[in-house]
């Protein structure tokens, strides 16, 4: 067996994992305030659905319960997708990290395309929700 055979076996067992990071630059003092407002709003009223799928859990890393305190929010969706939101520590931007898991039903290219499409839908929905489309 080849390495690719083993990788496909793992994909069949655990699904195809695809991730993407999206940073939104919001410069200046107004941008920093807007980033803070976005994080505050997500904490105060976390979304119940993203991309048409229920959010099953929200984890706030700011209190530092399991890890050192960090200004990060994690949203776990019912379909296994995960989204993280955090301000950049070095740039005037807010960063969103998306990860989806897609079953491997036929071929790898089809599963990867489905995952990319799912990430695109999640990204669009979240950016609209927080008011930073584009």
XYZ file of N, CA and C in Angstrom:
402
model
N 0.834 -1.192 0.000
C 0.000 0.000 0.000
C 0.870 1.243 0.000
N 0.314 2.294 -0.582
C 1.041 3.556 -0.648
C 0.612 4.464 0.505
N 1.336 5.539 0.667
C 0.970 6.550 1.664
C -0.417 7.111 1.340
N -0.687 7.331 0.060
C -1.994 7.856 -0.332
C -3.116 6.870 -0.013
N -2.854 5.572 -0.178
C -3.847 4.561 0.208
C -4.170 4.671 1.693
N -3.149 4.823 2.505
C -3.350 4.948 3.958
C -4.090 6.243 4.294
N -3.728 7.332 3.616
C -4.406 8.610 3.842
C -5.890 8.506 3.483
N -6.206 7.878 2.364
C -7.609 7.710 1.971
C -8.365 6.841 2.979
N -7.689 5.856 3.528
C -8.299 5.031 4.569
C -8.645 5.880 5.801
N -7.729 6.747 6.187
C -7.985 7.650 7.320
C -9.121 8.619 7.010
N -9.151 9.142 5.779
C -10.243 10.032 5.373
C -11.586 9.306 5.441
N -11.629 8.045 5.008
C -12.882 7.292 5.051
C -13.339 7.091 6.500
N -12.398 6.903 7.378
C -12.734 6.662 8.784
C -13.094 7.952 9.522
N -12.340 9.037 9.271
C -12.482 10.251 10.079
C -13.011 11.461 9.311
N -13.159 11.345 8.003
C -13.608 12.468 7.189
C -12.433 13.305 6.700
N -12.731 14.151 5.729
C -11.731 15.053 5.157
C -11.817 16.374 5.921
N -10.733 16.775 6.551
C -10.676 18.009 7.334
C -10.085 19.112 6.457
N -10.823 20.217 6.351
C -10.355 21.359 5.571
C -10.503 22.600 6.444
N -9.483 23.445 6.429
C -9.541 24.667 7.239
C -9.129 25.870 6.407
N -9.570 27.039 6.895
C -9.243 28.300 6.233
C -9.241 29.398 7.299
N -8.342 30.340 7.134
C -8.286 31.504 8.017
C -8.683 32.727 7.208
N -9.461 33.605 7.835
C -9.855 34.851 7.182
C -9.575 35.994 8.145
N -8.759 36.933 7.724
C -8.469 38.114 8.519
C -9.151 39.323 7.903
N -9.746 40.149 8.739
C -10.397 41.378 8.293
C -9.665 42.545 8.935
N -9.033 43.371 8.110
C -8.268 44.518 8.596
C -9.226 45.656 8.924
N -9.081 46.189 10.129
C -9.867 47.332 10.598
C -8.882 48.310 11.251
N -8.259 49.199 10.452
C -7.157 50.024 10.950
C -7.598 51.167 11.868
N -6.615 51.642 12.615
C -6.790 52.826 13.451
C -7.539 52.555 14.734
N -7.749 53.646 15.472
C -8.457 53.546 16.752
C -9.894 53.089 16.542
N -10.517 53.569 15.471
C -11.897 53.155 15.180
C -11.939 51.662 14.879
N -10.934 51.147 14.183
C -10.869 49.722 13.883
C -10.675 48.889 15.127
N -9.793 49.330 16.009
C -9.560 48.609 17.267
C -10.840 48.562 18.097
N -11.559 49.680 18.126
C -12.829 49.724 18.862
C -13.844 48.775 18.223
N -13.876 48.752 16.904
C -14.814 47.873 16.186
C -14.491 46.404 16.464
N -13.218 46.056 16.468
C -12.816 44.683 16.784
C -13.274 44.313 18.195
N -13.064 45.205 19.140
C -13.529 44.970 20.511
C -15.034 44.806 20.572
N -15.753 45.641 19.811
C -17.215 45.556 19.776
C -17.682 44.214 19.208
N -16.999 43.739 18.159
C -17.365 42.450 17.560
C -17.186 41.326 18.578
N -16.049 41.298 19.251
C -15.809 40.247 20.245
C -16.809 40.351 21.392
N -17.089 41.586 21.859
C -18.073 41.769 22.930
C -19.453 41.280 22.505
N -19.845 41.599 21.272
C -21.160 41.200 20.776
C -21.260 39.676 20.643
N -20.190 39.036 20.161
C -20.209 37.581 20.046
C -20.269 36.906 21.417
N -19.647 37.523 22.407
C -19.717 36.986 23.773
C -21.105 37.184 24.371
N -21.656 38.377 24.185
C -22.941 38.717 24.797
C -24.096 37.932 24.182
N -24.029 37.725 22.865
C -25.119 37.035 22.164
C -24.518 36.117 21.098
N -23.976 34.974 21.521
C -23.396 34.062 20.537
C -24.460 33.588 19.549
N -24.061 33.345 18.315
C -25.049 32.883 17.339
C -25.592 31.508 17.710
N -26.869 31.283 17.423
C -27.466 29.970 17.654
C -27.292 29.075 16.438
N -27.111 29.706 15.265
C -26.908 28.981 14.008
C -25.847 29.709 13.189
N -25.070 28.973 12.437
C -24.132 29.537 11.468
C -24.186 28.683 10.217
N -24.333 29.327 9.083
C -24.412 28.584 7.832
C -25.557 27.600 7.803
N -26.639 27.911 8.526
C -27.811 27.044 8.542
C -27.722 25.851 9.464
N -26.691 25.787 10.295
C -26.499 24.652 11.209
C -26.448 25.178 12.639
N -27.058 24.446 13.552
C -27.093 24.859 14.951
C -25.697 24.863 15.568
N -25.450 25.884 16.387
C -24.229 25.938 17.194
C -24.503 25.107 18.444
N -23.703 24.056 18.635
C -23.951 23.159 19.763
C -23.208 23.587 21.018
N -22.094 24.306 20.860
C -21.314 24.742 22.021
C -20.516 25.984 21.677
N -20.371 26.849 22.680
C -19.534 28.044 22.561
C -18.536 27.985 23.698
N -17.264 28.163 23.360
C -16.230 28.180 24.396
C -15.511 29.521 24.357
N -15.445 30.155 25.511
C -14.775 31.445 25.659
C -13.465 31.206 26.401
N -12.348 31.517 25.765
C -11.040 31.286 26.362
C -10.568 32.459 27.222
N -11.342 33.535 27.289
C -10.934 34.700 28.066
C -10.843 34.407 29.562
N -11.792 33.665 30.144
C -11.676 33.394 31.584
C -10.472 32.547 31.974
N -9.923 31.769 31.044
C -8.743 30.972 31.354
C -9.021 29.741 32.183
N -10.153 29.091 31.973
C -10.507 27.918 32.761
C -9.584 26.726 32.475
N -9.370 26.408 31.196
C -8.542 25.247 30.854
C -7.158 25.632 30.369
N -7.034 26.817 29.793
C -5.780 27.318 29.241
C -5.537 28.718 29.782
N -4.366 29.272 29.577
C -4.172 30.672 29.982
C -5.200 31.568 29.290
N -5.635 32.635 29.948
C -6.650 33.514 29.353
C -6.216 34.026 27.980
N -7.152 33.991 27.041
C -6.893 34.449 25.686
C -8.191 34.968 25.089
N -8.116 36.038 24.339
C -9.307 36.645 23.746
C -9.722 35.853 22.501
N -10.254 34.655 22.747
C -10.649 33.739 21.674
C -12.018 33.162 22.004
N -12.859 33.074 20.983
C -14.149 32.400 21.092
C -14.170 31.242 20.104
N -14.695 30.097 20.522
C -14.823 28.931 19.648
C -16.291 28.547 19.565
N -16.746 28.289 18.348
C -18.127 27.885 18.092
C -18.090 26.498 17.444
N -18.670 25.511 18.124
C -18.741 24.151 17.595
C -20.148 23.922 17.061
N -20.241 23.505 15.802
C -21.523 23.300 15.156
C -21.935 21.833 15.186
N -23.233 21.599 15.054
C -23.774 20.249 15.096
C -23.192 19.344 14.017
N -22.769 19.908 12.881
C -22.247 19.077 11.796
C -20.746 18.825 11.909
N -20.152 19.208 13.043
C -18.722 18.976 13.259
C -17.838 20.138 12.860
N -18.403 21.173 12.244
C -17.609 22.346 11.884
C -17.225 23.105 13.149
N -16.136 23.843 13.046
C -15.674 24.669 14.173
C -15.200 26.001 13.628
N -15.543 27.072 14.360
C -15.130 28.421 13.986
C -14.513 29.071 15.212
N -13.365 29.701 15.018
C -12.712 30.467 16.077
C -12.676 31.928 15.665
N -12.844 32.814 16.633
C -12.735 34.251 16.400
C -11.754 34.817 17.414
N -10.842 35.679 16.909
C -9.894 36.323 17.826
C -9.294 37.548 17.154
N -9.000 38.561 17.954
C -8.264 39.698 17.400
C -6.801 39.311 17.204
N -6.164 39.894 16.209
C -4.732 39.685 16.019
C -3.986 40.383 17.143
N -2.894 39.798 17.559
C -2.080 40.435 18.587
C -1.061 41.395 18.022
N -0.865 41.378 16.704
C 0.195 42.193 16.113
C -0.281 43.117 14.993
N -1.517 42.924 14.529
C -2.024 43.717 13.414
C -3.416 44.240 13.739
N -3.860 45.278 13.031
C -5.207 45.817 13.280
C -6.267 44.985 12.552
N -6.421 43.734 12.972
C -7.390 42.875 12.296
C -8.008 41.894 13.263
N -9.170 41.418 12.864
C -9.818 40.316 13.564
C -9.689 39.102 12.657
N -9.407 37.960 13.276
C -9.181 36.738 12.510
C -10.260 35.709 12.836
N -10.689 35.026 11.797
C -11.663 33.949 11.926
C -11.040 32.692 11.317
N -11.143 31.595 12.028
C -10.609 30.318 11.571
C -11.785 29.356 11.400
N -11.848 28.725 10.258
C -12.943 27.816 9.933
C -12.377 26.418 9.704
N -13.030 25.417 10.262
C -12.661 24.031 9.985
C -13.937 23.227 9.801
N -13.971 22.454 8.733
C -15.098 21.563 8.495
C -14.568 20.156 8.259
N -15.434 19.197 8.507
C -15.123 17.795 8.258
C -16.192 17.273 7.312
N -15.756 16.735 6.187
C -16.670 16.225 5.177
C -16.413 14.733 4.988
N -17.467 13.933 4.961
C -17.256 12.503 4.727
C -16.670 12.257 3.333
N -15.851 11.239 3.229
C -15.314 10.816 1.938
C -16.244 9.731 1.412
N -17.133 10.130 0.501
C -18.129 9.187 -0.027
C -17.731 8.636 -1.389
N -17.080 9.470 -2.194
C -16.664 8.981 -3.508
C -15.172 9.256 -3.678
N -14.828 10.412 -4.205
C -13.412 10.704 -4.417
C -12.989 11.910 -3.581
N -11.700 12.043 -3.401
C -11.135 13.088 -2.553
C -11.453 14.479 -3.085
N -11.366 14.695 -4.385
C -11.633 16.019 -4.960
C -13.064 16.468 -4.671
N -14.019 15.560 -4.745
C -15.420 15.890 -4.463
C -15.594 16.268 -2.997
N -14.974 15.503 -2.093
C -15.073 15.795 -0.661
C -14.422 17.131 -0.332
N -13.254 17.403 -0.917
C -12.582 18.680 -0.668
C -13.401 19.846 -1.205
N -14.013 19.690 -2.377
C -14.847 20.750 -2.942
C -16.067 21.014 -2.062
N -16.667 19.952 -1.533
C -17.804 20.113 -0.631
C -17.385 20.844 0.640
N -16.215 20.510 1.156
C -15.710 21.168 2.362
C -15.428 22.641 2.097
N -14.809 22.952 0.967
C -14.526 24.352 0.624
C -15.826 25.141 0.474
N -16.822 24.532 -0.133
C -18.117 25.192 -0.283
C -18.752 25.457 1.080
N -18.652 24.486 1.974
C -19.206 24.636 3.331
C -18.494 25.758 4.080
N -17.172 25.805 3.976
C -16.413 26.884 4.617
C -16.853 28.229 4.048
N -17.023 28.312 2.736
C -17.460 29.561 2.119
C -18.797 30.036 2.669
N -19.726 29.114 2.857
C -21.041 29.465 3.403
C -20.926 29.947 4.851
N -20.102 29.264 5.638
C -19.901 29.676 7.028
C -19.243 31.052 7.103
N -18.238 31.250 6.278
C -17.515 32.520 6.262
C -18.456 33.672 5.896
N -19.223 33.496 4.846
C -20.155 34.534 4.408
C -21.169 34.856 5.498
N -21.731 33.830 6.114
C -22.733 34.036 7.156
C -22.142 34.764 8.358
N -20.967 34.339 8.813
C -20.354 34.964 9.982
C -19.966 36.415 9.699
N -19.368 36.674 8.551
C -18.974 38.045 8.226
C -20.181 38.965 8.126
N -21.260 38.474 7.557
C -22.496 39.273 7.518
C -23.011 39.534 8.929
N -22.977 38.485 9.755
C -23.506 38.603 11.115
C -22.757 39.683 11.922
N -21.444 39.726 11.771
C -20.667 40.684 12.560
C -20.499 42.022 11.841
N -21.014 42.110 10.609
C -21.010 43.393 9.902
C -19.698 43.783 9.269
N -18.926 42.798 8.812
C -17.655 43.101 8.144
C -17.568 42.380 6.806
N -18.644 42.397 6.058
C -18.664 41.753 4.748
C -17.593 42.341 3.852
N -17.182 41.517 2.898
C -16.308 42.041 1.865
C -14.916 41.517 1.859
